[in-house]
CSV table of C-alpha atoms in Angstrom, one decimal:
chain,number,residue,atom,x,y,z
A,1,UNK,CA,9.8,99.8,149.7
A,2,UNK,CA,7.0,97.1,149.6
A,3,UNK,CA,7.8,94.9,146.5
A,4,UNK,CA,5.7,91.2,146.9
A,5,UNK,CA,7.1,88.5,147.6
A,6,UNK,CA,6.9,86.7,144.3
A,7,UNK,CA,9.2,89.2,142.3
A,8,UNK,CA,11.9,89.3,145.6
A,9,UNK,CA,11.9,85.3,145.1
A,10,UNK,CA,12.7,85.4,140.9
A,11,UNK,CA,16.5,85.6,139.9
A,12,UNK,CA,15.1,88.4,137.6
A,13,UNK,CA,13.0,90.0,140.4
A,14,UNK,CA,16.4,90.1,142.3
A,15,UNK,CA,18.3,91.7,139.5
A,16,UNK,CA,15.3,94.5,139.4
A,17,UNK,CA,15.0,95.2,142.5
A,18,UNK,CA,18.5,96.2,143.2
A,19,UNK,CA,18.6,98.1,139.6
A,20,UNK,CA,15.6,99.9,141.1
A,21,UNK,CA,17.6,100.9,144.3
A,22,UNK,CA,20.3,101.8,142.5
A,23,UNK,CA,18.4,104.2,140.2
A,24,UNK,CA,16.6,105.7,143.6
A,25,UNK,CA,19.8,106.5,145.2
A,26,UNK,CA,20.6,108.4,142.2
A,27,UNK,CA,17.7,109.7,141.5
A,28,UNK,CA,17.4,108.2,137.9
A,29,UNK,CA,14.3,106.0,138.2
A,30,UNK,CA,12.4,107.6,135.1
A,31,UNK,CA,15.2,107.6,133.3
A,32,UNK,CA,16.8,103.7,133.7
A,33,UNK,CA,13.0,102.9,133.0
A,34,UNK,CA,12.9,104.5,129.6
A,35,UNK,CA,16.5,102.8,129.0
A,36,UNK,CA,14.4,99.4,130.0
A,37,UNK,CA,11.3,100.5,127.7
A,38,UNK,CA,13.9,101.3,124.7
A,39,UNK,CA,15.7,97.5,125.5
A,40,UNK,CA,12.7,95.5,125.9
A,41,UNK,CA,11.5,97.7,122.0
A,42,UNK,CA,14.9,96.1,120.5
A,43,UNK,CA,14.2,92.7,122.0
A,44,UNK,CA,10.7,92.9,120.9
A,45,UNK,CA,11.9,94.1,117.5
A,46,UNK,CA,14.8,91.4,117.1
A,47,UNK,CA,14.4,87.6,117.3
A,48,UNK,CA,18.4,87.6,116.8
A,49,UNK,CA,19.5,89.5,119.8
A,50,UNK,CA,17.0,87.4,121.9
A,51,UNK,CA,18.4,84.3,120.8
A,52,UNK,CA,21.7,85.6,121.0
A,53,UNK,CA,21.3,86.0,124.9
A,54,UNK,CA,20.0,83.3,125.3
A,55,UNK,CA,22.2,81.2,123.4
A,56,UNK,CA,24.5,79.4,125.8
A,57,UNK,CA,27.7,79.2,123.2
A,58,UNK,CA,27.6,83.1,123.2
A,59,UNK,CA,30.7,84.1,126.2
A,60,UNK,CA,30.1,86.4,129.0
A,61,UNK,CA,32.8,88.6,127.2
A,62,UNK,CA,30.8,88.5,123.7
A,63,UNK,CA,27.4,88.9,125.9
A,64,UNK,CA,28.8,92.6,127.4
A,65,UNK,CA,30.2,93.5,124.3
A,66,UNK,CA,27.1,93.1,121.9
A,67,UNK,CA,25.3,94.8,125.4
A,68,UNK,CA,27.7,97.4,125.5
A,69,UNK,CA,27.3,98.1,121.9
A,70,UNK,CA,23.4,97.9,122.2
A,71,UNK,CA,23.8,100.4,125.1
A,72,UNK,CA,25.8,102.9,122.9
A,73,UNK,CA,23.8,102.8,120.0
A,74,UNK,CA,20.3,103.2,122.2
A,75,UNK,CA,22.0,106.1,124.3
A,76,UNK,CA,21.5,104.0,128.0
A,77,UNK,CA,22.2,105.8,130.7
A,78,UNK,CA,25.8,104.7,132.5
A,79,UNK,CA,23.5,102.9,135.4
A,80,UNK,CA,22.0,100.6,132.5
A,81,UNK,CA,25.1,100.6,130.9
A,82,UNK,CA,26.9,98.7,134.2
A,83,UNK,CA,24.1,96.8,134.8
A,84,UNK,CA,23.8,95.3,131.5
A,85,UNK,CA,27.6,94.3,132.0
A,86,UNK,CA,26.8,92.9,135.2
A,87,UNK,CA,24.0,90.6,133.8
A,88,UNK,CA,26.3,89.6,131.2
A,89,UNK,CA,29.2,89.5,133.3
A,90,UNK,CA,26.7,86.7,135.7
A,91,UNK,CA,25.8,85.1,132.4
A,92,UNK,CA,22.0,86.4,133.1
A,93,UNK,CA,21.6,88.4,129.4
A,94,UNK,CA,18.8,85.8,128.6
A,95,UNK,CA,17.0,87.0,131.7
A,96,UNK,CA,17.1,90.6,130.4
A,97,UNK,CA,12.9,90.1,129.3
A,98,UNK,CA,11.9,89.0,132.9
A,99,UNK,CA,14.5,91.9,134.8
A,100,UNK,CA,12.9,94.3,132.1
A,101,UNK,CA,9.5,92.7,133.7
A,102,UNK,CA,9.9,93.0,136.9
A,103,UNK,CA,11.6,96.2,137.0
A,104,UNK,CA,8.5,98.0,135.7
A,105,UNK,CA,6.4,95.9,138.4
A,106,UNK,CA,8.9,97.6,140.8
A,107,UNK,CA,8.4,100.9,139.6
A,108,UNK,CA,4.5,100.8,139.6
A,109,UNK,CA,4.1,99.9,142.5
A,110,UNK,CA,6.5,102.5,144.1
A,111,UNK,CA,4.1,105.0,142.1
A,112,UNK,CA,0.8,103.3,143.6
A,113,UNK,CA,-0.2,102.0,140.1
A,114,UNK,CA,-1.6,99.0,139.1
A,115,UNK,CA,-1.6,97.4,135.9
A,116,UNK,CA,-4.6,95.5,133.9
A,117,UNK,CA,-4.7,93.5,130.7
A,118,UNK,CA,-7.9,94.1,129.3
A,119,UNK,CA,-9.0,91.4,126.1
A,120,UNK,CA,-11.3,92.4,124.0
A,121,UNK,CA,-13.7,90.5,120.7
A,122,UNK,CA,-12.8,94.0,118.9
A,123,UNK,CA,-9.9,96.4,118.9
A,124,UNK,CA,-11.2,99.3,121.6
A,125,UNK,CA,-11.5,103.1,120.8
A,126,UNK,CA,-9.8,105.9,122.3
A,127,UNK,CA,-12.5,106.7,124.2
A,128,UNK,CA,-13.6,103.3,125.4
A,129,UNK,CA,-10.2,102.6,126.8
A,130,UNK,CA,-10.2,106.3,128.2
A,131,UNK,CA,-13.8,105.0,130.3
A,132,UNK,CA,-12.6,101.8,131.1
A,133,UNK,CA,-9.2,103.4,132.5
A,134,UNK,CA,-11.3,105.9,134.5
A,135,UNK,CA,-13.8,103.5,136.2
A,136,UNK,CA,-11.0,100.6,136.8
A,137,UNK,CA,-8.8,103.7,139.0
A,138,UNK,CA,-12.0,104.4,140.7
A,139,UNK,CA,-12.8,100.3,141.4
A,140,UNK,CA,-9.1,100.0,142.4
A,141,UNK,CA,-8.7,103.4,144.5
A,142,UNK,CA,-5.0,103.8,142.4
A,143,UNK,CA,-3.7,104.6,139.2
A,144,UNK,CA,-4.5,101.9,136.7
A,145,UNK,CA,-2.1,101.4,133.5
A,146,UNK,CA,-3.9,99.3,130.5
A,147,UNK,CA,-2.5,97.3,128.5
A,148,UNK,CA,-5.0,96.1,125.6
A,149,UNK,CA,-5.3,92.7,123.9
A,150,UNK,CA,-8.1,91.4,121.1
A,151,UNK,CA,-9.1,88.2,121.3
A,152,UNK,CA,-11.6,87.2,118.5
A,153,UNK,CA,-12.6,83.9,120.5
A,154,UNK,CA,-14.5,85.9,123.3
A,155,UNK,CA,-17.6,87.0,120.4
A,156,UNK,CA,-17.7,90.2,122.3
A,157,UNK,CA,-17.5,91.2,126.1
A,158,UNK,CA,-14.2,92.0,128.3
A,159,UNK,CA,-11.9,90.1,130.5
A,160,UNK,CA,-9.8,92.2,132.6
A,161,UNK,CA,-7.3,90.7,134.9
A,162,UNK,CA,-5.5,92.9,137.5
A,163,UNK,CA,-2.7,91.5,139.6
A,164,UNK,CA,-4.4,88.3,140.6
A,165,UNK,CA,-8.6,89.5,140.1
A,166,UNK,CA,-9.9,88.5,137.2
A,167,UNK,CA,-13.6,90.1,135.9
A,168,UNK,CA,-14.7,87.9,133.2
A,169,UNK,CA,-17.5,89.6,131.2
A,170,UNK,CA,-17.0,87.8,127.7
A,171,UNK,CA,-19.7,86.3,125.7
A,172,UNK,CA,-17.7,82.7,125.2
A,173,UNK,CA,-17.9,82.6,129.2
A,174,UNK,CA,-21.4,83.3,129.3
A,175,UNK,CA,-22.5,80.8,126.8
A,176,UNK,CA,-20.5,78.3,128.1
A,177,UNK,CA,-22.3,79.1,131.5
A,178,UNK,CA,-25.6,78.5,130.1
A,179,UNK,CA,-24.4,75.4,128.4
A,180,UNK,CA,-23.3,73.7,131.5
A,181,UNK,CA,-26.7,75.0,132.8
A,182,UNK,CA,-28.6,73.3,130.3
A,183,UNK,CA,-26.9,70.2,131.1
A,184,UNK,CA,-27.6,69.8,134.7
């Protein structure tokens, strides 16, 4: 399994990548990644629960409990289950964010897909995002996942950043261009 170098270094890169072996040699990939997607929704969701992870004060033993209970109530498979007790058990809940992360880097790239943040002046339609998707698998010769941001500061245009590549099309970038133009 190729998985860079950055993520292999992280403590939370770590903690993914062996969740991920785990989940291959049983087969349960899909599944511990839709546990992951319904944790990372509750995290989202709750500025308690994050803080309660990341609260030092909070035990190991009151860490895998409120986990364990968080498991239950979600329906987590028994691999998240015991993996959520070991991060506890380590004292790593407040990491759970960045394994959640990195996990899904993991499991993209095992798939050949790539991921892009695409920010935008203005919220883009269905069908925009559908073209965009379309010509950035063709560019990148994989799958391409979006994720979409709006960032009123741009005055129109696209930045898209993929992995490390960043295409800057904005307006801001543009004008700023032909300001620093002008002054020369």
């Amino acid at each position: 399994m190729d998985i860079s170098a950055g993520i292999q270094a992280s403590l939370s890169g770590r903690y993914a990548s062996a969740l991920f072996e785990l989940a291959s040699e049983q087969g349960t990939v899909t599944a511990v990644e839709s546990d992951l997607e319904k944790l990372d929704a509750a995290l989202t969701e709750s500025d308690e629960l994050t803080s309660l992870f990341a609260n030092p004060k909070v035990s190991r033993g009151e860490a895998a409990k409120a986990l364990d209970g968080i498991g239950k109530h979600l329906g987590l498979s028994e691999l998240t289950n015991n993996f959520l007790g070991v991060l506890a058990g380590n004292r790593r809940a407040g990491q759970l964010a960045a394994v959640i992360s990195a996990f899904r880097q993991i499991a993209a790239a095992q798939r050949g897909e790539v991921t892009a943040t695409v920010t935008s002046a203005h919220a883009l339609s269905d069908e925009q995002v559908t073209t965009l998707k379309q010509k950035l698998t063709a560019r990148e010769g994989r799958t391409v996942k979006l994720e979409t941001a709006v960032d009123p500061d741009l005055l129109g245009g696209l930045v898209v950043t993929i992995g490390s590549k960043r295409i800057d099309g904005s307006i801001r970038t543009r004008l700023n261009s032909l300001a620093q133009a002008m002054k020369a």
